[in-house]
Coordinates of N, CA and C in Angstrom, one line a residue:
M1094 N -7.0 -37.3 17.9 CA -6.6 -37.3 18.9 C -5.6 -36.8 19.2
A1095 N -6.4 -35.1 18.6 CA -5.5 -34.4 19.3 C -4.0 -33.8 20.1
D1096 N -3.4 -34.0 20.3 CA -2.8 -34.6 22.0 C -1.8 -32.7 22.0
K1097 N -2.0 -32.0 22.7 CA -1.5 -30.5 23.5 C -0.8 -29.9 22.6
K1098 N 0.8 -30.6 22.0 CA 2.0 -29.7 21.7 C 1.5 -29.5 20.3
E1099 N 0.7 -30.4 19.8 CA -0.7 -30.2 18.7 C -0.9 -29.5 18.3
L1100 N -2.2 -28.9 19.2 CA -2.7 -27.8 19.0 C -2.0 -26.7 19.9
Q1101 N -0.8 -26.6 20.6 CA -0.2 -24.9 20.8 C 0.4 -24.7 19.7
E1102 N 0.6 -25.7 18.5 CA 1.8 -25.8 17.3 C 0.7 -24.9 16.9
K1103 N -0.4 -25.2 16.4 CA -1.7 -24.6 15.2 C -1.7 -23.5 15.8
A1104 N -1.7 -23.9 17.0 CA -2.7 -21.9 17.8 C -1.6 -20.9 17.7
L1105 N -0.8 -21.4 17.3 CA 0.9 -19.7 17.7 C 1.0 -19.6 16.1
A1106 N 1.6 -21.4 14.9 CA 0.7 -20.4 13.8 C -0.5 -19.8 13.2
Y1107 N -2.0 -20.0 13.5 CA -2.6 -18.7 13.6 C -2.1 -17.9 13.9
R1108 N -1.9 -17.7 15.2 CA -1.2 -16.2 15.1 C -1.0 -15.9 15.0
I1109 N 0.9 -16.5 14.9 CA 1.6 -15.5 13.5 C 0.8 -15.0 12.1
L1110 N -0.1 -16.1 12.2 CA 0.2 -15.4 10.7 C -1.4 -14.4 10.5
E1111 N -2.2 -14.6 11.8 CA -3.4 -12.4 11.9 C -2.1 -12.4 12.3
S1112 N -0.8 -12.1 12.7 CA -0.2 -11.5 13.1 C 0.7 -10.5 12.2
R1113 N 0.8 -11.1 11.2 CA 0.8 -11.0 9.6 C 0.3 -10.3 8.8
L1114 N -1.1 -9.4 9.4 CA -1.9 -9.5 8.2 C -1.8 -7.8 8.6
E1115 N -2.4 -7.2 9.7 CA -2.3 -5.7 9.8 C -0.8 -5.3 9.5
P1116 N 0.0 -5.8 9.5 CA 1.3 -4.9 8.9 C 1.3 -4.7 7.5
M1117 N 0.5 -6.1 6.7 CA 0.4 -5.9 5.1 C -1.0 -4.5 4.3
S1118 N -1.6 -5.1 5.6 CA -2.4 -3.5 5.4 C -2.7 -2.5 5.4
K1119 N -1.9 -2.1 6.8 CA -1.1 -1.2 6.7 C -0.2 -0.6 6.2
Q1120 N 1.2 -1.2 4.8 CA 1.1 -1.0 4.2 C 0.5 -0.6 2.4
R1121 N -0.2 -2.0 2.7 CA -1.1 -1.4 1.6 C -2.2 0.2 0.8
D1122 N -2.6 0.5 2.3 CA -2.6 1.9 3.2 C -1.8 2.8 2.9
L1123 N -0.3 3.1 2.8 CA 0.3 3.6 2.5 C 0.9 3.6 1.1
L1124 N 1.0 2.5 0.9 CA 0.9 2.3 -0.9 C 0.1 3.1 -1.5
L1125 N -1.3 2.7 -1.3 CA -2.1 3.6 -1.8 C -2.4 5.2 -1.4
Q1126 N -1.9 5.5 -0.4 CA -1.7 6.9 -0.3 C -0.4 7.2 -1.2
R1127 N -0.2 6.9 -1.5 CA 1.4 7.1 -2.7 C 1.2 7.1 -4.3
M1128 N -0.3 5.9 -3.9 CA -1.0 5.8 -5.0 C -1.6 7.3 -5.3
A1129 N -2.1 7.8 -4.6 CA -3.3 8.6 -4.4 C -2.7 9.8 -5.1
E1130 N -1.5 10.5 -4.2 CA -0.7 10.9 -4.8 C -0.7 11.0 -6.7
I1131 N 0.7 10.3 -6.6 CA 1.4 10.2 -7.7 C 0.6 10.5 -8.8
E1132 N -1.4 10.1 -8.9 CA -2.4 10.4 -9.8 C -2.6 11.9 -9.7
S1133 N -2.3 12.6 -8.4 CA -2.7 13.8 -8.1 C -2.4 14.4 -8.8
T1134 N -0.6 14.1 -8.7 CA 0.2 15.4 -9.7 C 0.6 14.6 -10.8
L1135 N 0.3 14.1 -11.0 CA -0.3 13.3 -12.6 C -1.1 14.6 -13.9
E1136 N -2.9 15.1 -12.7 CA -3.1 15.7 -13.7 C -2.9 16.9 -13.1
S1137 N -2.4 17.5 -12.5 CA -1.7 18.9 -12.6 C -0.6 18.9 -13.5
I1138 N 0.2 18.1 -13.6 CA 1.0 18.1 -14.9 C 0.3 18.4 -16.3
N1139 N -0.7 16.9 -16.1 CA -1.3 17.5 -17.0 C -1.7 19.3 -17.7
E1140 N -2.8 19.4 -16.5 CA -4.1 20.6 -16.3 C -2.7 21.6 -16.8
L1141 N -1.5 21.6 -15.8 CA -0.5 22.7 -16.5 C -0.1 22.5 -17.9
R1142 N 0.5 21.5 -18.6 CA 0.4 21.6 -20.1 C -1.7 22.3 -20.7
R1143 N -2.3 22.1 -20.2 CA -2.8 22.2 -20.7 C -3.7 24.3 -20.6
N1144 N -3.2 24.2 -19.7 CA -3.9 25.8 -19.5 C -2.0 26.3 -18.3
K1145 N -2.2 27.9 -19.6 CA -0.8 27.9 -19.9 C -1.1 30.2 -18.7
D1146 N -2.0 29.6 -18.2 CA -2.2 30.8 -18.4 C -2.0 30.9 -16.1
E1147 N -2.6 31.6 -16.1 CA -2.2 31.1 -14.3 C -3.7 30.1 -13.5
V1148 N -2.3 29.7 -12.8 CA -2.5 28.6 -12.1 C -2.4 28.8 -10.0
L1149 N -3.0 28.1 -9.3 CA -3.0 28.5 -7.9 C -2.1 27.2 -7.9
F1150 N -0.7 28.1 -6.4 CA 0.1 27.3 -5.9 C -0.4 27.0 -4.8
P1151 N -0.2 26.3 -4.0 CA -0.7 26.2 -2.3 C 0.4 26.9 -1.7
L1152 N 0.4 27.8 -0.9 CA 0.9 28.1 0.3 C 2.1 27.3 1.2
G1153 N 0.1 26.5 1.6 CA 0.4 26.0 3.5 C -0.9 25.7 3.8
S1154 N -1.0 25.0 4.5 CA -2.5 25.6 5.9 C -3.5 25.9 4.5
T1155 N -4.0 25.4 3.5 CA -5.5 25.6 3.2 C -5.0 27.0 2.2
A1156 N -4.3 27.9 1.9 CA -4.2 28.6 1.3 C -3.4 28.8 0.1
Y1157 N -4.0 29.8 -0.9 CA -3.2 29.2 -2.8 C -2.9 30.2 -2.5
T1158 N -2.1 30.9 -3.5 CA -2.0 32.0 -4.3 C -1.6 31.7 -5.5
F1159 N -2.1 32.7 -6.7 CA -2.6 32.6 -8.5 C -0.9 32.4 -8.4
G1160 N -0.4 32.2 -9.6 CA 1.0 33.2 -10.2 C 1.4 32.2 -11.7
K1161 N 1.7 32.7 -12.3 CA 2.5 32.1 -13.6 C 3.1 30.9 -13.2
I1162 N 3.7 30.3 -14.4 CA 4.5 29.5 -14.8 C 5.6 30.2 -15.8
T1163 N 6.8 29.9 -15.8 CA 7.3 31.0 -17.2 C 8.1 29.9 -17.4
S1164 N 8.5 28.4 -16.5 CA 9.8 27.8 -17.1 C 8.9 26.6 -17.7
N1165 N 9.3 25.5 -19.2 CA 8.2 24.7 -19.3 C 9.6 23.6 -18.3
K1166 N 10.4 23.4 -18.0 CA 10.9 22.5 -17.0 C 10.3 22.3 -15.2
M1167 N 10.3 20.7 -14.5 CA 9.5 21.2 -13.4 C 10.5 20.0 -12.9
I1168 N 10.8 20.4 -11.2 CA 12.1 19.7 -10.7 C 11.5 18.2 -10.3
V1169 N 12.0 17.0 -10.9 CA 11.0 16.0 -10.1 C 12.3 15.3 -9.1
E1170 N 11.8 14.5 -7.8 CA 12.7 14.1 -7.6 C 12.6 12.5 -7.5
I1171 N 14.3 11.3 -7.7 CA 13.8 10.5 -9.4 C 15.1 9.3 -8.4
G1172 N 15.3 10.1 -6.4 CA 15.1 9.2 -6.2 C 16.9 9.1 -4.9
A1173 N 16.4 9.0 -3.9 CA 17.1 9.3 -2.6 C 18.6 10.4 -2.4
G1174 N 17.0 11.1 -2.0 CA 17.1 13.2 -3.1 C 18.3 13.6 -3.2
V1175 N 17.4 12.6 -4.6 CA 18.2 13.7 -6.1 C 17.5 14.4 -6.6
A1176 N 17.1 14.9 -7.5 CA 16.2 15.8 -8.1 C 17.0 16.4 -9.0
L1177 N 15.9 16.6 -10.0 CA 16.1 16.9 -11.5 C 15.3 18.5 -12.6
E1178 N 16.1 18.2 -12.8 CA 15.3 19.2 -13.8 C 14.0 18.5 -15.0
K1179 N 13.4 18.7 -15.7 CA 12.7 17.6 -16.4 C 11.2 18.0 -17.2
T1180 N 11.0 18.2 -18.6 CA 10.3 19.1 -19.1 C 8.5 17.9 -18.4
P1181 N 8.1 18.8 -18.2 CA 6.1 18.1 -18.0 C 6.3 16.9 -18.7
E1182 N 6.4 16.3 -19.5 CA 5.9 15.4 -19.9 C 7.4 14.0 -20.1
E1183 N 9.2 14.1 -19.2 CA 9.7 13.3 -18.6 C 9.1 12.9 -17.8
A1184 N 8.6 14.1 -16.5 CA 8.0 13.8 -15.2 C 7.3 13.1 -15.6
A1185 N 6.8 13.5 -16.5 CA 5.0 12.5 -16.6 C 5.3 10.8 -16.9
K1186 N 6.1 11.0 -17.5 CA 6.9 9.4 -17.7 C 7.6 8.5 -16.4
I1187 N 8.5 9.8 -16.0 CA 9.1 9.4 -14.4 C 7.5 8.9 -13.5
L1188 N 6.1 9.6 -13.5 CA 5.7 9.1 -12.6 C 4.9 8.2 -13.1
E1189 N 4.5 7.7 -14.0 CA 3.7 7.0 -14.1 C 4.5 5.6 -14.7
E1190 N 5.9 6.0 -14.0 CA 6.6 4.2 -13.9 C 6.2 3.6 -12.6
R1191 N 6.9 5.7 -11.8 CA 6.5 5.4 -10.2 C 5.3 4.2 -9.8
K1192 N 3.6 4.7 -10.8 CA 2.6 4.1 -11.0 C 2.8 3.3 -11.1
N1193 N 3.0 2.7 -12.0 CA 3.4 0.9 -12.3 C 4.1 -0.2 -11.5
E1194 N 4.9 0.6 -10.7 CA 6.7 0.0 -9.4 C 5.9 -0.4 -8.3
V1195 N 3.9 0.7 -7.7 CA 2.9 0.6 -6.4 C 2.0 0.1 -6.7
E1196 N 1.6 -0.3 -7.6 CA 0.5 -0.7 -8.6 C 1.0 -2.2 -8.4
D1197 N 1.9 -2.8 -8.9 CA 2.7 -3.8 -8.5 C 3.2 -4.3 -7.6
V1198 N 3.6 -3.9 -6.6 CA 3.1 -3.7 -5.1 C 2.5 -3.7 -4.4
I1199 N 1.3 -3.1 -4.8 CA -0.3 -2.8 -3.8 C -0.5 -4.4 -4.4
R1200 N -0.1 -5.1 -5.7 CA -1.1 -6.5 -5.7 C 0.2 -7.4 -5.2
K1201 N 1.6 -7.4 -5.0 CA 1.4 -8.2 -4.3 C 1.2 -8.8 -2.7
I1202 N 0.7 -7.2 -2.5 CA 1.1 -7.1 -0.8 C -1.1 -7.9 -1.4
Q1203 N -1.5 -7.3 -2.1 CA -2.8 -9.2 -1.8 C -2.6 -9.5 -2.3
D1204 N -2.4 -9.6 -3.2 CA -1.8 -11.3 -3.0 C -1.9 -12.2 -1.5
Q1205 N -0.6 -11.6 -1.1 CA 0.0 -12.6 0.6 C -1.2 -12.1 1.5
M1206 N -1.9 -11.2 1.2 CA -2.7 -10.8 2.6 C -4.4 -11.4 1.5
V1207 N -4.2 -12.2 0.7 CA -5.5 -13.5 -0.1 C -5.0 -15.1 0.8
E1208 N -3.8 -14.9 0.3 CA -3.4 -16.2 1.0 C -3.0 -16.9 1.8
T1209 N -2.3 -15.3 3.0 CA -2.9 -15.4 4.4 C -4.4 -15.3 5.1
A1210 N -5.5 -15.2 4.4 CA -6.7 -15.2 4.7 C -6.6 -16.7 4.4
N1211 N -6.7 -16.7 3.8 CA -7.1 -18.7 3.0 C -6.0 -19.2 4.2
R1212 N -5.5 -19.2 3.9 CA -4.5 -20.0 5.4 C -5.6 -20.2 6.2
L1213 N -6.1 -18.9 7.3 CA -6.1 -18.3 8.5 C -7.4 -19.2 8.3
E1214 N -8.3 -19.4 6.5 CA -9.7 -19.6 6.7 C -9.0 -21.8 6.9
I1215 N -8.3 -21.9 6.2 CA -8.5 -23.5 6.7 C -7.4 -24.0 7.8
L1216 N -7.3 -22.8 8.6 CA -6.6 -23.6 10.2 C -7.9 -23.6 11.0
A1217 N -8.2 -22.1 11.1 CA -9.0 -22.4 12.7 C -10.1 -22.9 12.1
P1218 N -11.0 -23.8 11.0 CA -12.0 -24.7 11.6 C -11.0 -25.9 12.6
E1219 N -9.5 -26.3 11.7 CA -8.7 -27.1 12.6 C -8.9 -27.4 13.6
L1220 N -7.5 -25.9 13.5 CA -7.8 -25.3 15.3 C -9.1 -25.3 16.9
E1221 N -10.4 -24.9 15.5 CA -11.6 -25.4 16.5 C -11.8 -27.0 17.0
S1222 N -11.5 -27.9 16.0 CA -12.0 -29.3 16.5 C -10.9 -29.2 17.2
M1223 N -9.6 -29.4 17.3 CA -8.6 -29.8 18.7 C -8.5 -29.1 19.4
V1224 N -9.6 -27.9 20.0 CA -9.3 -27.4 20.0 C -11.0 -28.5 21.6
E1225 N -11.8 -28.2 20.5 CA -12.8 -29.4 20.9 C -12.4 -30.6 21.8
G1226 N -12.1 -30.5 21.3 CA -11.4 -33.1 21.0 C -10.5 -32.4 22.3
H1227 N -9.8 -31.8 22.7 CA -9.4 -31.7 23.7 C -10.1 -31.6 25.2
E1228 N -10.7 -30.4 25.0 CA -11.9 -29.8 26.5 C -12.2 -31.3 26.2
N1229 N -13.0 -31.9 25.2 CA -13.7 -33.4 25.9 C -13.2 -33.5 26.5
L1230 N -11.8 -34.2 25.9 CA -10.3 -35.2 26.9 C -10.9 -34.4 28.2
E1231 N -10.2 -33.2 28.2 CA -9.8 -33.2 29.8 C -11.6 -33.6 30.6
G1232 N -12.7 -33.5 29.6 CA -14.0 -32.6 31.0 C -14.1 -34.2 31.2
G1233 N -13.9 -34.9 30.4 CA -14.9 -36.3 30.0 C -13.9 -37.9 31.4

């Protein structure tokens, strides 16, 4: 026999768990976008290493121009608004490290999402059973 207080506590626990899934999903999606940006940048760096001739530079609003790379250095943000001049190899290494860090965070978030979903799966039938039991008591 489920008492009303226990039912309310389980319902609250369910709502709390449910409310955690959406922010985790949004955070994961943002990190997946970040990962795509990093991978795209790494591809561009590799292309610059292979192709020393003219390259396309984005001007913004889907407009591009051709240009030549005149230096073997690029500017890479290293955090806290600080950017340093690096070789393509150094820049690629920094970006690979960032990519690995982002992958780790994505993995942790996905693990948390799975754990939360599993807890919801366990809690849902318990809650449903308690609600039915409570309704039967009040109705009968």
